[in-house]
Coordinates of C-alpha atoms in Angstrom, one line a residue:
X1 CA 36.1 -29.9 56.1
X2 CA 36.2 -31.4 53.3
X3 CA 32.7 -30.9 51.2
X4 CA 31.0 -34.8 51.0
X5 CA 29.8 -35.1 47.4
X6 CA 27.1 -38.2 47.2
X7 CA 27.4 -39.0 43.9
X8 CA 31.3 -38.4 43.4
X9 CA 33.6 -41.0 42.1
X10 CA 30.3 -42.6 40.5
X11 CA 29.8 -44.2 36.7
X12 CA 26.4 -45.0 34.9
X13 CA 24.4 -43.6 37.4
X14 CA 20.4 -45.7 37.4
X15 CA 17.9 -44.1 39.6
X16 CA 15.0 -46.3 40.1
X17 CA 11.2 -44.7 40.9
X18 CA 12.6 -41.3 40.3
X19 CA 10.0 -38.0 42.5
X20 CA 9.5 -35.2 41.3
X21 CA 7.5 -32.1 42.9
X22 CA 3.8 -32.2 41.7
X23 CA 3.7 -28.4 43.2
X24 CA 6.1 -27.5 41.4
X25 CA 5.1 -29.1 38.0
X26 CA 1.4 -27.5 38.3
X27 CA 2.5 -24.0 39.4
X28 CA 5.0 -24.0 36.1
X29 CA 1.8 -25.7 34.1
X30 CA 0.1 -22.8 35.2
X31 CA 2.2 -20.4 34.0
X32 CA 1.8 -21.9 30.5
X33 CA -2.0 -20.2 30.9
X34 CA -0.4 -17.1 32.3
X35 CA 1.5 -17.2 29.0
X36 CA -1.2 -17.4 27.0
X37 CA -3.2 -14.6 29.0
X38 CA -0.1 -11.8 28.5
X39 CA 0.0 -12.4 24.9
X40 CA -4.1 -11.9 24.6
X41 CA -5.7 -8.8 24.3
X42 CA -8.8 -9.6 27.5
X43 CA -10.3 -5.9 26.2
X44 CA -11.7 -8.3 22.2
X45 CA -13.9 -10.0 24.4
X46 CA -17.7 -9.9 23.8
X47 CA -17.6 -9.0 27.8
X48 CA -15.5 -6.3 27.9
X49 CA -17.0 -3.0 28.5
X50 CA -14.8 -1.9 25.6
X51 CA -17.2 -3.5 22.9
X52 CA -20.5 -2.0 21.9
X53 CA -23.9 -2.3 23.6
X54 CA -26.1 -5.2 22.0
X55 CA -28.5 -4.1 19.6
X56 CA -31.7 -2.7 21.1
X57 CA -34.3 -5.3 22.2
X58 CA -36.8 -5.9 19.5
X59 CA -34.0 -4.7 16.5
X60 CA -32.2 -6.6 14.0
X61 CA -33.8 -9.9 15.0
X62 CA -34.0 -11.2 11.5
X63 CA -29.9 -11.1 11.5
X64 CA -29.8 -12.7 14.7
X65 CA -32.3 -15.2 15.0
X66 CA -30.8 -16.8 11.2
X67 CA -26.9 -16.4 12.8
X68 CA -28.7 -18.1 16.1
X69 CA -30.3 -20.4 14.5
X70 CA -27.1 -21.3 11.6
X71 CA -24.6 -22.0 15.2
X72 CA -27.2 -24.2 16.7
X73 CA -27.9 -26.8 13.8
X74 CA -25.5 -29.0 14.5
X75 CA -22.2 -30.6 12.5
X76 CA -25.1 -31.7 9.3
X77 CA -24.4 -28.2 8.3
X78 CA -22.2 -27.9 4.3
X79 CA -21.3 -24.1 5.4
X80 CA -19.5 -23.8 9.1
X81 CA -18.2 -20.5 8.1
X82 CA -20.8 -17.5 8.2
X83 CA -19.6 -14.5 6.7
X84 CA -21.9 -11.0 7.9
X85 CA -21.1 -8.2 5.7
X86 CA -21.5 -4.5 4.6
X87 CA -20.5 -1.2 4.6
X88 CA -19.5 0.9 8.4
X89 CA -22.1 1.9 10.3
X90 CA -25.2 -0.3 9.7
X91 CA -24.8 -2.7 12.9
X92 CA -22.6 -5.2 11.9
X93 CA -20.6 -5.2 15.6
X94 CA -23.7 -5.2 17.8
X95 CA -25.5 -7.5 16.2
X96 CA -22.4 -9.8 16.6
X97 CA -22.4 -8.5 20.0
X98 CA -26.1 -9.8 21.1
X99 CA -25.3 -13.2 18.7
X100 CA -22.5 -13.7 21.4
X101 CA -24.6 -13.1 24.6
X102 CA -27.3 -15.6 22.9
X103 CA -24.2 -18.2 22.3
X104 CA -22.7 -17.5 26.2
X105 CA -26.0 -17.8 27.6
X106 CA -26.9 -21.6 25.6
X107 CA -23.3 -22.5 26.5
X108 CA -22.0 -22.8 23.0
X109 CA -20.0 -19.8 22.7
X110 CA -16.4 -20.9 22.3
X111 CA -14.9 -17.1 22.7
X112 CA -15.2 -13.8 20.6
X113 CA -13.3 -11.4 19.5
X114 CA -13.3 -7.8 18.1
X115 CA -10.7 -6.1 16.3
X116 CA -10.4 -1.9 16.2
X117 CA -8.1 -0.3 15.1
X118 CA -9.0 3.2 16.6
X119 CA -8.8 1.2 19.8
X120 CA -5.3 -0.4 19.5
X121 CA -6.5 -3.6 19.3
X122 CA -5.6 -4.7 15.9
X123 CA -2.4 -6.7 16.5
X124 CA -3.3 -10.2 14.3
X125 CA -0.6 -11.9 15.9
X126 CA -3.2 -12.2 19.4
X127 CA -6.3 -13.3 18.0
X128 CA -5.4 -17.4 18.0
X129 CA -3.9 -16.7 20.8
X130 CA -7.3 -14.8 22.8
X131 CA -9.8 -17.3 21.3
X132 CA -8.0 -19.8 22.6
X133 CA -7.3 -18.5 26.7
X134 CA -11.2 -17.6 26.5
X135 CA -12.1 -21.4 25.3
X136 CA -10.0 -22.4 27.9
X137 CA -11.3 -20.9 30.8
X138 CA -14.8 -22.0 29.6
X139 CA -13.3 -26.0 28.8
X140 CA -10.6 -27.7 31.2
X141 CA -10.0 -30.5 30.1
X142 CA -8.7 -28.5 26.8
X143 CA -7.2 -25.9 29.0
X144 CA -5.1 -29.2 31.0
X145 CA -3.5 -29.7 27.2
X146 CA -2.8 -25.9 26.8
X147 CA -0.8 -25.5 30.0
X148 CA 1.8 -28.5 29.6
X149 CA 1.5 -27.5 25.5
X150 CA 3.2 -23.6 26.2
X151 CA 5.0 -24.8 29.3
X152 CA 6.6 -26.9 26.5
X153 CA 6.9 -24.3 24.0
X154 CA 6.6 -20.9 25.3
X155 CA 7.6 -19.7 21.8
X156 CA 4.2 -20.6 20.6
X157 CA 2.9 -17.2 20.9
X158 CA 5.3 -16.3 18.6
X159 CA 4.8 -17.9 15.5
X160 CA 2.9 -16.9 12.6
X161 CA -0.9 -17.5 12.4
X162 CA -0.2 -21.2 10.9
X163 CA 1.3 -22.3 13.6
X164 CA -0.3 -21.0 16.3
X165 CA -3.6 -22.6 15.1
X166 CA -2.0 -26.0 14.7
X167 CA -0.2 -26.2 18.3
X168 CA -3.3 -24.0 19.9
X169 CA -6.3 -25.9 18.5
X170 CA -5.4 -28.4 15.7
X171 CA -3.0 -30.7 18.5
X172 CA -5.0 -30.0 21.8
X173 CA -8.3 -30.9 20.4
X174 CA -6.7 -34.2 18.4
X175 CA -5.4 -35.4 22.2
X176 CA -8.7 -34.9 23.1
X177 CA -10.2 -36.8 21.0
X178 CA -7.5 -39.3 21.5
X179 CA -8.3 -39.5 25.1
X180 CA -12.2 -39.9 24.7
X181 CA -12.8 -36.9 25.5
X182 CA -15.9 -35.1 25.1
X183 CA -15.7 -31.7 23.0
X184 CA -18.9 -30.1 22.6
X185 CA -19.4 -27.6 19.2
X186 CA -18.8 -24.0 19.5
X187 CA -19.4 -21.0 18.4
X188 CA -16.2 -18.3 17.5
X189 CA -17.1 -15.0 16.4
X190 CA -14.2 -12.5 14.6
X191 CA -16.0 -9.0 14.4
X192 CA -13.9 -5.6 12.6
X193 CA -11.6 -8.3 10.7
X194 CA -11.0 -5.7 8.4
X195 CA -9.2 -3.8 11.0
X196 CA -7.0 -6.0 11.9
X197 CA -3.7 -4.5 11.1
X198 CA -2.2 -6.1 7.4
X199 CA -4.6 -7.0 4.6
X200 CA -2.4 -9.9 4.3
X201 CA -3.4 -11.1 7.8
X202 CA -6.7 -10.8 7.3
X203 CA -6.7 -12.8 4.5
X204 CA -4.5 -15.3 6.2
X205 CA -7.1 -15.7 9.2
X206 CA -9.7 -16.8 7.2
X207 CA -8.0 -18.7 4.8
X208 CA -6.5 -20.9 7.8
X209 CA -10.0 -21.4 9.2
X210 CA -11.6 -22.9 6.1
X211 CA -8.7 -25.1 6.0
X212 CA -9.4 -25.8 9.1
X213 CA -12.9 -26.9 7.9
X214 CA -12.2 -28.4 4.7
X215 CA -9.5 -31.2 7.2
X216 CA -12.3 -31.6 9.9
X217 CA -9.4 -30.8 12.1
X218 CA -11.3 -28.2 14.6
X219 CA -15.3 -28.6 16.0
X220 CA -15.4 -25.1 15.7
X221 CA -17.7 -22.9 13.7
X222 CA -17.3 -19.2 12.8
X223 CA -18.7 -15.9 12.3
X224 CA -16.6 -13.0 10.5
X225 CA -18.2 -9.3 10.4
X226 CA -16.2 -6.8 8.5
X227 CA -17.1 -4.8 5.5
X228 CA -16.9 -5.1 1.9
X229 CA -13.0 -4.5 1.5
X230 CA -12.0 -5.7 -1.4
X231 CA -9.7 -7.8 -0.7
X232 CA -11.9 -9.8 1.9
X233 CA -14.4 -9.9 -0.6
X234 CA -11.7 -12.3 -3.2
X235 CA -10.8 -14.1 -0.4
X236 CA -14.6 -14.9 0.9
X237 CA -15.5 -15.5 -3.0
X238 CA -12.2 -18.0 -3.7
X239 CA -13.5 -21.4 -4.4
X240 CA -11.8 -22.7 -1.3
X241 CA -13.3 -20.1 1.3
X242 CA -16.8 -19.9 -0.6
X243 CA -17.0 -23.6 -0.4
X244 CA -18.0 -23.5 3.1
X245 CA -19.0 -19.9 4.0
X246 CA -22.5 -18.5 4.4
X247 CA -22.5 -14.8 2.9
X248 CA -25.1 -12.1 4.5
X249 CA -25.1 -9.1 3.5
X250 CA -25.7 -6.2 5.5
X251 CA -27.3 -3.2 3.4
X252 CA -27.6 0.8 4.4
X253 CA -31.7 0.9 4.0
X254 CA -34.6 2.8 4.8
X255 CA -35.9 -0.7 5.2
X256 CA -35.0 0.2 8.6
X257 CA -36.5 2.7 10.0
X258 CA -38.7 1.5 11.9
X259 CA -36.2 -0.3 13.7
X260 CA -34.2 3.8 14.2
X261 CA -37.7 5.1 15.3
X262 CA -38.1 2.5 17.9
X263 CA -34.4 2.8 19.3
X264 CA -34.2 6.3 18.6
X265 CA -38.7 6.7 20.6
X266 CA -37.1 4.5 23.3
X267 CA -33.8 6.6 24.1
X268 CA -34.8 10.1 23.9
X269 CA -37.8 9.3 26.3
X270 CA -35.6 8.0 28.8
X271 CA -33.8 10.8 28.4
X272 CA -36.1 13.3 28.6
X273 CA -37.3 11.8 32.0
X274 CA -33.2 12.0 33.5
X275 CA -34.0 15.8 33.1
X276 CA -37.4 16.3 33.8
X277 CA -38.5 17.6 30.6
X278 CA -42.3 18.0 30.1
X279 CA -43.9 16.0 27.9
X280 CA -44.3 15.6 24.6
X281 CA -40.9 16.0 24.0
X282 CA -39.7 14.8 21.5
X283 CA -42.0 16.0 19.3
X284 CA -43.4 13.6 16.7
X285 CA -42.1 16.1 13.8
X286 CA -38.9 16.1 15.4
X287 CA -38.6 12.0 15.2
X288 CA -40.0 12.3 11.7
X289 CA -36.9 14.5 10.8
X290 CA -34.4 12.3 12.7
X291 CA -34.9 9.8 11.3
X292 CA -35.0 11.6 7.7
X293 CA -32.0 12.2 8.5
X294 CA -30.3 9.1 9.7
X295 CA -31.0 7.8 6.6
X296 CA -30.7 3.9 7.2
X297 CA -27.1 3.9 9.9
X298 CA -27.6 2.8 13.0
X299 CA -24.1 4.7 14.1
X300 CA -25.5 8.0 12.8
X301 CA -28.7 7.6 15.3
X302 CA -26.2 6.2 17.9
X303 CA -24.0 8.8 18.2
X304 CA -26.9 11.7 17.8
X305 CA -27.9 9.9 21.5
X306 CA -25.1 10.4 23.1
X307 CA -24.5 13.3 21.9
X308 CA -28.2 14.8 22.9
X309 CA -27.6 13.3 26.8
X310 CA -24.1 14.6 27.1
X311 CA -24.8 15.9 30.7
X312 CA -21.7 18.5 30.0
X313 CA -24.1 20.6 28.1
X314 CA -26.8 23.2 28.1
X315 CA -29.6 20.4 28.6
X316 CA -31.0 18.0 25.3
X317 CA -33.1 20.3 24.8
X318 CA -30.6 22.9 22.7
X319 CA -28.6 19.6 22.1
X320 CA -31.6 18.4 19.9
X321 CA -32.2 21.7 18.2
X322 CA -28.1 21.4 17.1
X323 CA -28.5 18.1 15.4
X324 CA -32.1 19.3 13.6
X325 CA -30.9 22.3 12.3
X326 CA -27.9 20.1 9.9
X327 CA -31.6 18.7 8.0
X328 CA -31.4 21.6 5.7
X329 CA -27.4 21.7 5.0
X330 CA -27.0 17.8 4.6
X331 CA -27.1 16.1 1.6
X332 CA -28.5 12.6 0.5
X333 CA -25.2 10.5 0.4
X334 CA -24.1 8.1 -2.6
X335 CA -24.1 3.9 -2.3
X336 CA -20.7 4.6 -2.6
X337 CA -19.9 6.6 0.6
X338 CA -23.1 6.1 3.2
X339 CA -21.6 7.9 5.9
X340 CA -21.6 11.7 3.9
X341 CA -24.5 12.4 6.1
X342 CA -22.9 11.4 9.2
X343 CA -20.2 13.7 8.0
X344 CA -21.9 16.6 8.8
X345 CA -23.0 15.6 12.7
X346 CA -18.9 15.1 13.3
X347 CA -18.4 18.4 11.5
X348 CA -20.9 19.6 14.2
X349 CA -19.3 18.3 17.0
X350 CA -15.9 19.7 16.2
X351 CA -16.9 23.0 16.2
X352 CA -18.8 23.2 19.2
X353 CA -16.0 22.4 20.7
X354 CA -14.2 25.5 22.6
X355 CA -11.9 27.6 20.7
X356 CA -9.5 27.9 24.0
X357 CA -9.2 24.4 24.0
X358 CA -10.0 23.1 20.2
X359 CA -6.5 22.1 19.8
X360 CA -4.9 20.5 22.9
X361 CA -8.6 18.0 22.0
X362 CA -6.9 17.9 18.0
X363 CA -3.7 16.5 20.2
X364 CA -5.4 14.6 21.9
X365 CA -7.2 12.6 18.8
X366 CA -3.7 12.6 17.9
X367 CA -1.6 10.7 20.3
X368 CA -3.8 7.9 19.7
X369 CA -2.9 7.2 16.8
X370 CA 0.4 6.3 17.7
X371 CA 1.0 3.0 17.6
X372 CA 3.3 3.5 20.6
X373 CA 0.5 5.0 22.9
X374 CA -2.0 2.5 22.4
X375 CA -4.8 4.5 23.1
X376 CA -3.2 4.9 27.0
X377 CA -4.6 8.6 29.0
X378 CA -1.7 8.2 31.5
X379 CA 1.2 8.6 28.2
X380 CA -1.2 11.2 26.4
X381 CA -1.3 13.6 29.2
X382 CA 2.6 12.9 30.1
X383 CA 3.5 14.0 26.1
X384 CA 0.7 16.6 26.6
X385 CA 2.0 18.0 29.9
X386 CA -1.8 17.6 30.7
X387 CA -3.4 17.1 34.5
X388 CA -6.1 14.1 34.7
X389 CA -8.3 16.9 35.1
X390 CA -7.5 18.4 31.9
X391 CA -7.5 15.9 30.4
X392 CA -10.9 14.2 30.9
X393 CA -12.3 17.8 30.4
X394 CA -10.7 17.7 26.9
X395 CA -12.2 14.5 26.7
X396 CA -15.7 15.9 27.5
X397 CA -16.3 17.4 24.5
X398 CA -16.5 14.1 22.1
X399 CA -18.1 12.5 25.0
X400 CA -20.7 11.4 21.4
X401 CA -18.0 9.6 19.8
X402 CA -15.6 8.1 23.0
X403 CA -15.6 7.9 27.0
X404 CA -12.5 7.7 29.0
X405 CA -12.4 4.1 31.3
X406 CA -9.8 3.6 33.8
X407 CA -6.3 4.6 31.5
X408 CA -8.1 4.3 28.2
X409 CA -9.9 5.7 25.6
X410 CA -12.6 4.2 23.9
X411 CA -14.0 5.0 20.7
X412 CA -17.8 3.9 19.4
X413 CA -16.9 3.1 16.3
X414 CA -13.8 3.4 13.7
X415 CA -15.9 5.9 11.4
X416 CA -15.2 9.1 13.7
X417 CA -11.4 8.3 13.3
X418 CA -11.1 7.7 9.7
X419 CA -13.1 10.8 9.4
X420 CA -10.8 13.0 11.5
X421 CA -7.6 11.3 9.4
X422 CA -9.2 12.6 5.8
X423 CA -8.9 15.7 5.1
X424 CA -11.5 15.8 2.5
X425 CA -14.0 15.1 5.0
X426 CA -13.3 16.8 8.1
X427 CA -11.8 20.3 6.3
X428 CA -9.6 22.2 8.7
X429 CA -10.1 19.8 11.9
X430 CA -8.3 16.6 10.0
X431 CA -5.3 15.8 12.5
X432 CA -2.8 16.2 9.7
X433 CA -3.0 19.0 9.2
X434 CA -2.2 22.0 11.1
X435 CA -3.1 20.4 14.9
X436 CA -0.1 17.8 14.0
X437 CA 2.4 20.1 12.4
X438 CA 2.3 22.1 15.5
X439 CA 2.4 19.3 18.1
X440 CA 5.4 18.6 15.7
X441 CA 7.3 21.2 16.2
X442 CA 6.4 22.0 19.9
X443 CA 8.4 18.5 20.3
X444 CA 11.2 19.2 18.2
X445 CA 11.1 22.5 20.0
X446 CA 11.0 20.9 23.3
X447 CA 14.0 17.9 22.3
X448 CA 16.7 20.6 20.9
X449 CA 16.0 22.8 23.9
X450 CA 17.2 20.0 26.1
X451 CA 20.1 19.2 23.9
X452 CA 21.2 22.7 23.0
X453 CA 21.7 23.7 26.3
X454 CA 25.3 22.7 27.6
X455 CA 24.4 22.4 31.5
X456 CA 21.5 20.0 30.9
X457 CA 22.4 16.3 31.8
X458 CA 20.1 13.8 31.4
X459 CA 17.3 12.9 33.2
X460 CA 18.4 16.6 35.3
X461 CA 15.9 18.6 37.2
X462 CA 16.4 21.0 34.3
X463 CA 16.3 18.7 32.1
X464 CA 12.7 17.6 33.2
X465 CA 11.5 21.3 32.8
X466 CA 12.4 20.8 29.0
X467 CA 11.4 17.2 28.3
X468 CA 7.7 17.5 29.8
X469 CA 5.2 19.9 29.0
X470 CA 4.5 20.6 32.6
X471 CA 7.3 19.4 35.2
X472 CA 4.1 19.3 37.8
X473 CA 3.1 16.1 36.1
X474 CA 4.9 12.8 37.6
X475 CA 3.0 10.4 36.4
X476 CA 5.9 8.4 35.0
X477 CA 9.9 8.6 35.5
X478 CA 12.0 11.0 32.8
X479 CA 13.5 8.6 31.3
X480 CA 9.8 7.4 30.0
X481 CA 8.5 10.8 29.2
X482 CA 11.9 11.4 27.2
X483 CA 11.3 7.8 25.2
X484 CA 7.3 8.6 24.7
X485 CA 8.4 12.5 23.3
X486 CA 11.1 10.5 21.4
X487 CA 8.5 7.7 19.5
X488 CA 6.0 10.7 18.9
X489 CA 8.4 13.0 17.2
X490 CA 9.4 10.3 14.9
X491 CA 5.9 8.7 14.0
X492 CA 5.0 12.5 12.7
X493 CA 7.7 13.1 11.0
X494 CA 7.7 10.0 9.0
X495 CA 3.5 10.2 8.9
X496 CA 3.5 14.3 8.1
X497 CA 5.1 15.6 5.4
X498 CA 7.7 18.2 5.7
X499 CA 8.1 21.9 4.3
X500 CA 11.1 24.2 3.8
X501 CA 10.9 25.7 7.6
X502 CA 10.2 22.8 9.2
X503 CA 13.4 21.0 7.4
X504 CA 15.1 23.3 8.0
X505 CA 15.0 23.6 11.9
X506 CA 15.3 19.8 12.1
X507 CA 19.0 20.1 10.8
X508 CA 20.1 23.6 12.7
X509 CA 23.0 21.9 15.0
X510 CA 22.1 20.9 18.0
X511 CA 19.8 18.3 16.8
X512 CA 22.0 15.6 16.1
X513 CA 22.8 15.5 19.6
X514 CA 19.5 14.5 20.9
X515 CA 21.4 10.8 20.1
X516 CA 23.6 11.4 22.6
X517 CA 20.8 11.4 25.5

């Protein structure tokens, strides 16, 4: 039976009143927002569990009130950028978090994004996509335009930052104005700008925002929080940016001792109640010693509270005594390096790790620096051959500076991994010294063993035993395990120097066969 074709032989067809499946169109447009979400970092939002807690009640009120008042002034303000700047550890992130919560409660928050280098939230390409997605979740007319915009051109998410900004903000907002839609003036908060990968990207972000303000292309006001990096100082002080920016500097100052004391007294009282400690605990003179030890650094106080409250220790009394003992050895830091006092405490944390698991702890920290691992615990365990229980036991020794949540390692503050990378500060515990060399050698041994044996077939049982540090760890497939070993080995090869012994081992016959696998 011949196939019937309605249009066979037809010429110059004209279709009047075409009908399209609206459900299909709607679903396609919804995929536009899904694409945007896939190019975002939800963990960087203000209400993510990965972000720091807000300021302790009754502290940093001067800065919170100043920023919230600035954000609520309305469109007549001259400075639509607020730059909160200061050294590490003075509380910029907790202030940003408190302000985000205040603006959100008043429905004035468009979005908040927190960069974090140790937590692998450092991709500049995901900043404007994340902000756009957060705002779209609050503003339906804006969301409707974004759906069709990204459906029509999904490559927007991969364009350079200036094009992203133009297509995600300028054009949609212009269309909203044309459609006479109400566009509420909202605040965007960007915390930890200096932890974004690439100096040029950090400067570009600020310059794009400043240009938008000068050209009145988006009704957004912007709060930036960052360290006083020289390139950021130069950018914010440039004529084009400074004309639309208000700057406020947080300093390391003993003037905040009263606020730190309030936080410390409240938190230690809570820990004392949880452990049913007899009063008075801690003693008033101990509080005074701690305040002097902290020297105006909020991050020091916060880390010590985590340390004293560690439920895996022998109890808060012994933890407190260990911290108080630091007061006799600490030398005061300089204005150029205010975290030197905190380094003594970080050393104390590392010194208290049992010797039999110290290398494992260092290796866990080392794996978090490998870009492809993204602090995912499954990949870290797979590389190191650790069970979930072994992994968590090792991580509990670092309770004061990080936590394990779901499938991620989350660091409380960038200063700890900065410390662990610097041999002058972390000394024998530095990740780039002994532990790094040992891990690289172990990875090289496993790769060479898999290549050297002629009976080894890719992804066979014998191959699996060689490639995996622990063949009983069934998480992930063998191909992924092998690729992760290659990624880790190459990273450490480019990061760590090569001595004569390591170099000879690298070029021994057989290692070239890795590529064949």
